């Protein structure tokens, strides 16, 4: 029994090391631990920041804990989220509504994104992807958005500790 646990531990350590090694390569990736210790790896497009990639992974891990399907990465949605984080940081405000009066859904429509359901989580000041996702999971409204069964796609934006996660379905 003890030997079997050690083998599982070594397998998980090797899997984690593989994720770290691949994450530092030129091609952006996302990895998610799934049942039984198997690791699924998905390539993300160029321009995806490491911290955005990590938030994506962590959110899908939270969804997996609840038996929900993973959200699919949406590059156009990520561009909208990134632009909002950048706008808030550069213009020194923090709101779902930008200074032009656009709501999250209006910004998504401006980005030619089609959806039936839309949700957005914002945060600022958190220094790591783990810290921001942990804070969202401790907040009922943010947690509900992350765990929404209506959401199918995600885009993550980051600029100088301004975090935006847009989700659509």
Short mmCIF file of C-alpha atoms in Angstrom, two decimals:
data_model
loop_
_atom_site.label_atom_id
_atom_site.label_comp_id
_atom_site.label_asym_id
_atom_site.label_seq_id
_atom_site.Cartn_x
_atom_site.Cartn_y
_atom_site.Cartn_z
CA UNK A 1 0.00 0.00 0.00
CA UNK A 2 2.79 2.42 0.95
CA UNK A 3 4.67 1.65 -2.26
CA UNK A 4 1.55 2.40 -4.34
CA UNK A 5 1.16 5.83 -2.63
CA UNK A 6 4.82 6.59 -3.32
CA UNK A 7 4.39 5.70 -6.99
CA UNK A 8 1.34 8.00 -7.24
CA UNK A 9 3.24 10.79 -5.50
CA UNK A 10 6.21 10.42 -7.87
CA UNK A 11 3.85 10.36 -10.88
CA UNK A 12 2.17 13.58 -9.73
CA UNK A 13 5.54 15.25 -9.08
CA UNK A 14 6.73 14.28 -12.56
CA UNK A 15 3.46 15.53 -14.07
CA UNK A 16 3.79 18.84 -12.23
CA UNK A 17 7.43 19.18 -13.32
CA UNK A 18 6.35 18.53 -16.91
CA UNK A 19 3.75 21.29 -16.65
CA UNK A 20 6.36 23.71 -15.29
CA UNK A 21 8.86 22.77 -18.01
CA UNK A 22 6.32 23.18 -20.79
CA UNK A 23 4.99 26.43 -19.28
CA UNK A 24 8.40 28.00 -19.57
CA UNK A 25 8.70 27.11 -23.27
CA UNK A 26 7.94 29.58 -26.05
CA UNK A 27 4.49 28.16 -26.82
CA UNK A 28 1.90 29.22 -24.24
CA UNK A 29 0.06 26.26 -22.72
CA UNK A 30 -2.64 25.56 -20.24
CA UNK A 31 -2.66 22.47 -18.11
CA UNK A 32 -5.31 21.08 -15.85
CA UNK A 33 -5.14 18.16 -13.48
CA UNK A 34 -8.06 15.84 -14.05
CA UNK A 35 -9.38 12.80 -12.19
CA UNK A 36 -6.85 10.03 -11.69
CA UNK A 37 -3.80 12.29 -11.94
CA UNK A 38 -3.95 12.61 -15.74
CA UNK A 39 -2.86 15.99 -17.08
CA UNK A 40 -4.56 17.63 -20.06
CA UNK A 41 -2.51 20.21 -21.96
CA UNK A 42 -3.94 22.75 -24.37
CA UNK A 43 -2.00 25.29 -26.40
CA UNK A 44 -2.98 28.91 -25.93
CA UNK A 45 -2.30 31.57 -28.56
CA UNK A 46 0.82 33.74 -28.67
CA UNK A 47 0.47 36.92 -26.62
CA UNK A 48 -1.21 35.15 -23.70
CA UNK A 49 0.61 36.26 -20.57
CA UNK A 50 1.84 33.65 -18.09
CA UNK A 51 -0.36 35.10 -15.32
CA UNK A 52 -3.42 35.00 -17.61
CA UNK A 53 -2.63 31.40 -18.44
CA UNK A 54 -2.34 30.53 -14.75
CA UNK A 55 -5.68 32.17 -13.90
CA UNK A 56 -7.28 30.15 -16.72
CA UNK A 57 -5.81 26.93 -15.31
CA UNK A 58 -6.83 27.72 -11.73
CA UNK A 59 -10.40 28.64 -12.69
CA UNK A 60 -10.80 25.38 -14.60
CA UNK A 61 -9.40 23.48 -11.62
CA UNK A 62 -12.07 25.11 -9.41
CA UNK A 63 -14.74 24.12 -11.93
CA UNK A 64 -13.41 20.57 -12.04
CA UNK A 65 -13.70 20.30 -8.23
CA UNK A 66 -17.43 21.00 -8.65
CA UNK A 67 -17.87 18.52 -11.52
CA UNK A 68 -18.26 21.27 -14.13
CA UNK A 69 -16.74 21.14 -17.62
CA UNK A 70 -13.67 23.30 -18.27
CA UNK A 71 -14.12 26.67 -19.93
CA UNK A 72 -12.60 26.98 -23.40
CA UNK A 73 -10.10 29.75 -24.07
CA UNK A 74 -11.45 32.50 -26.34
CA UNK A 75 -8.75 34.78 -27.78
CA UNK A 76 -11.17 37.54 -28.77
CA UNK A 77 -12.72 37.52 -25.30
CA UNK A 78 -9.22 37.64 -23.78
CA UNK A 79 -8.44 40.69 -25.91
CA UNK A 80 -11.55 42.44 -24.53
CA UNK A 81 -10.62 41.47 -20.95
CA UNK A 82 -7.01 42.57 -21.42
CA UNK A 83 -8.09 45.90 -22.92
CA UNK A 84 -10.36 46.54 -19.92
CA UNK A 85 -7.58 45.75 -17.42
CA UNK A 86 -5.23 48.05 -19.34
CA UNK A 87 -7.86 50.82 -19.51
CA UNK A 88 -8.55 50.65 -15.76
CA UNK A 89 -4.84 50.70 -14.94
CA UNK A 90 -3.96 53.58 -17.28
CA UNK A 91 -6.97 55.74 -16.38
CA UNK A 92 -6.88 54.88 -12.67
CA UNK A 93 -10.38 53.55 -12.05
CA UNK A 94 -11.89 50.23 -11.01
CA UNK A 95 -15.33 49.34 -12.33
CA UNK A 96 -17.23 46.94 -14.56
CA UNK A 97 -18.37 50.04 -16.48
CA UNK A 98 -15.58 51.83 -18.29
CA UNK A 99 -15.24 55.63 -18.39
CA UNK A 100 -17.09 55.68 -21.72
CA UNK A 101 -20.09 54.11 -19.99
CA UNK A 102 -19.70 50.67 -21.59
CA UNK A 103 -20.78 47.64 -19.57
CA UNK A 104 -18.95 44.30 -19.91
CA UNK A 105 -21.55 43.03 -22.41
CA UNK A 106 -21.28 46.25 -24.44
CA UNK A 107 -17.48 45.89 -24.59
CA UNK A 108 -17.91 42.27 -25.72
CA UNK A 109 -20.35 43.28 -28.46
CA UNK A 110 -17.93 46.00 -29.57
CA UNK A 111 -15.34 43.21 -29.84
CA UNK A 112 -17.74 41.29 -32.14
CA UNK A 113 -18.31 38.56 -29.57
CA UNK A 114 -21.63 36.70 -29.68
CA UNK A 115 -23.12 35.32 -26.50
CA UNK A 116 -26.32 34.49 -24.65
CA UNK A 117 -24.74 34.61 -21.17
CA UNK A 118 -21.96 36.97 -20.05
CA UNK A 119 -20.21 37.36 -16.72
CA UNK A 120 -17.19 39.30 -15.53
CA UNK A 121 -14.94 39.18 -12.48
CA UNK A 122 -12.61 42.05 -11.62
CA UNK A 123 -9.88 42.43 -9.03
CA UNK A 124 -6.95 44.71 -8.38
CA UNK A 125 -3.92 44.58 -6.18
CA UNK A 126 -3.60 40.79 -5.90
CA UNK A 127 0.01 39.88 -6.62
CA UNK A 128 -0.43 36.31 -7.92
CA UNK A 129 -2.92 34.29 -9.95
CA UNK A 130 -3.43 32.05 -6.91
CA UNK A 131 -4.28 35.04 -4.70
CA UNK A 132 -6.80 36.52 -7.14
CA UNK A 133 -8.60 33.22 -7.80
CA UNK A 134 -8.66 32.46 -4.07
CA UNK A 135 -10.23 35.88 -3.40
CA UNK A 136 -12.86 35.32 -6.10
CA UNK A 137 -13.70 31.88 -4.71
CA UNK A 138 -14.27 33.41 -1.24
CA UNK A 139 -16.73 35.96 -2.69
CA UNK A 140 -20.19 34.54 -3.35
CA UNK A 141 -20.92 36.55 -6.51
CA UNK A 142 -17.49 35.97 -8.05
CA UNK A 143 -17.62 32.29 -7.15
CA UNK A 144 -21.07 31.98 -8.73
CA UNK A 145 -19.75 33.51 -11.97
CA UNK A 146 -16.76 31.13 -12.08
CA UNK A 147 -18.95 28.11 -11.37
CA UNK A 148 -21.81 29.11 -13.67
CA UNK A 149 -23.10 26.24 -15.75
CA UNK A 150 -24.08 28.83 -18.37
CA UNK A 151 -20.45 29.76 -19.09
CA UNK A 152 -18.59 27.87 -21.82
CA UNK A 153 -15.74 30.22 -22.81
CA UNK A 154 -13.29 32.44 -20.96
CA UNK A 155 -10.88 35.28 -21.60
CA UNK A 156 -8.46 36.59 -18.99
CA UNK A 157 -6.81 40.01 -18.97
CA UNK A 158 -4.04 41.36 -16.75
CA UNK A 159 -2.30 44.72 -16.53
CA UNK A 160 -0.19 45.76 -13.54
CA UNK A 161 -2.34 43.91 -10.97
CA UNK A 162 -5.67 44.81 -12.57
CA UNK A 163 -7.38 41.48 -13.31
CA UNK A 164 -10.35 40.90 -15.62
CA UNK A 165 -12.01 37.57 -16.33
CA UNK A 166 -14.78 37.57 -18.92
CA UNK A 167 -16.92 34.47 -19.37
CA UNK A 168 -19.59 33.81 -21.96
CA UNK A 169 -21.99 31.07 -22.93
#
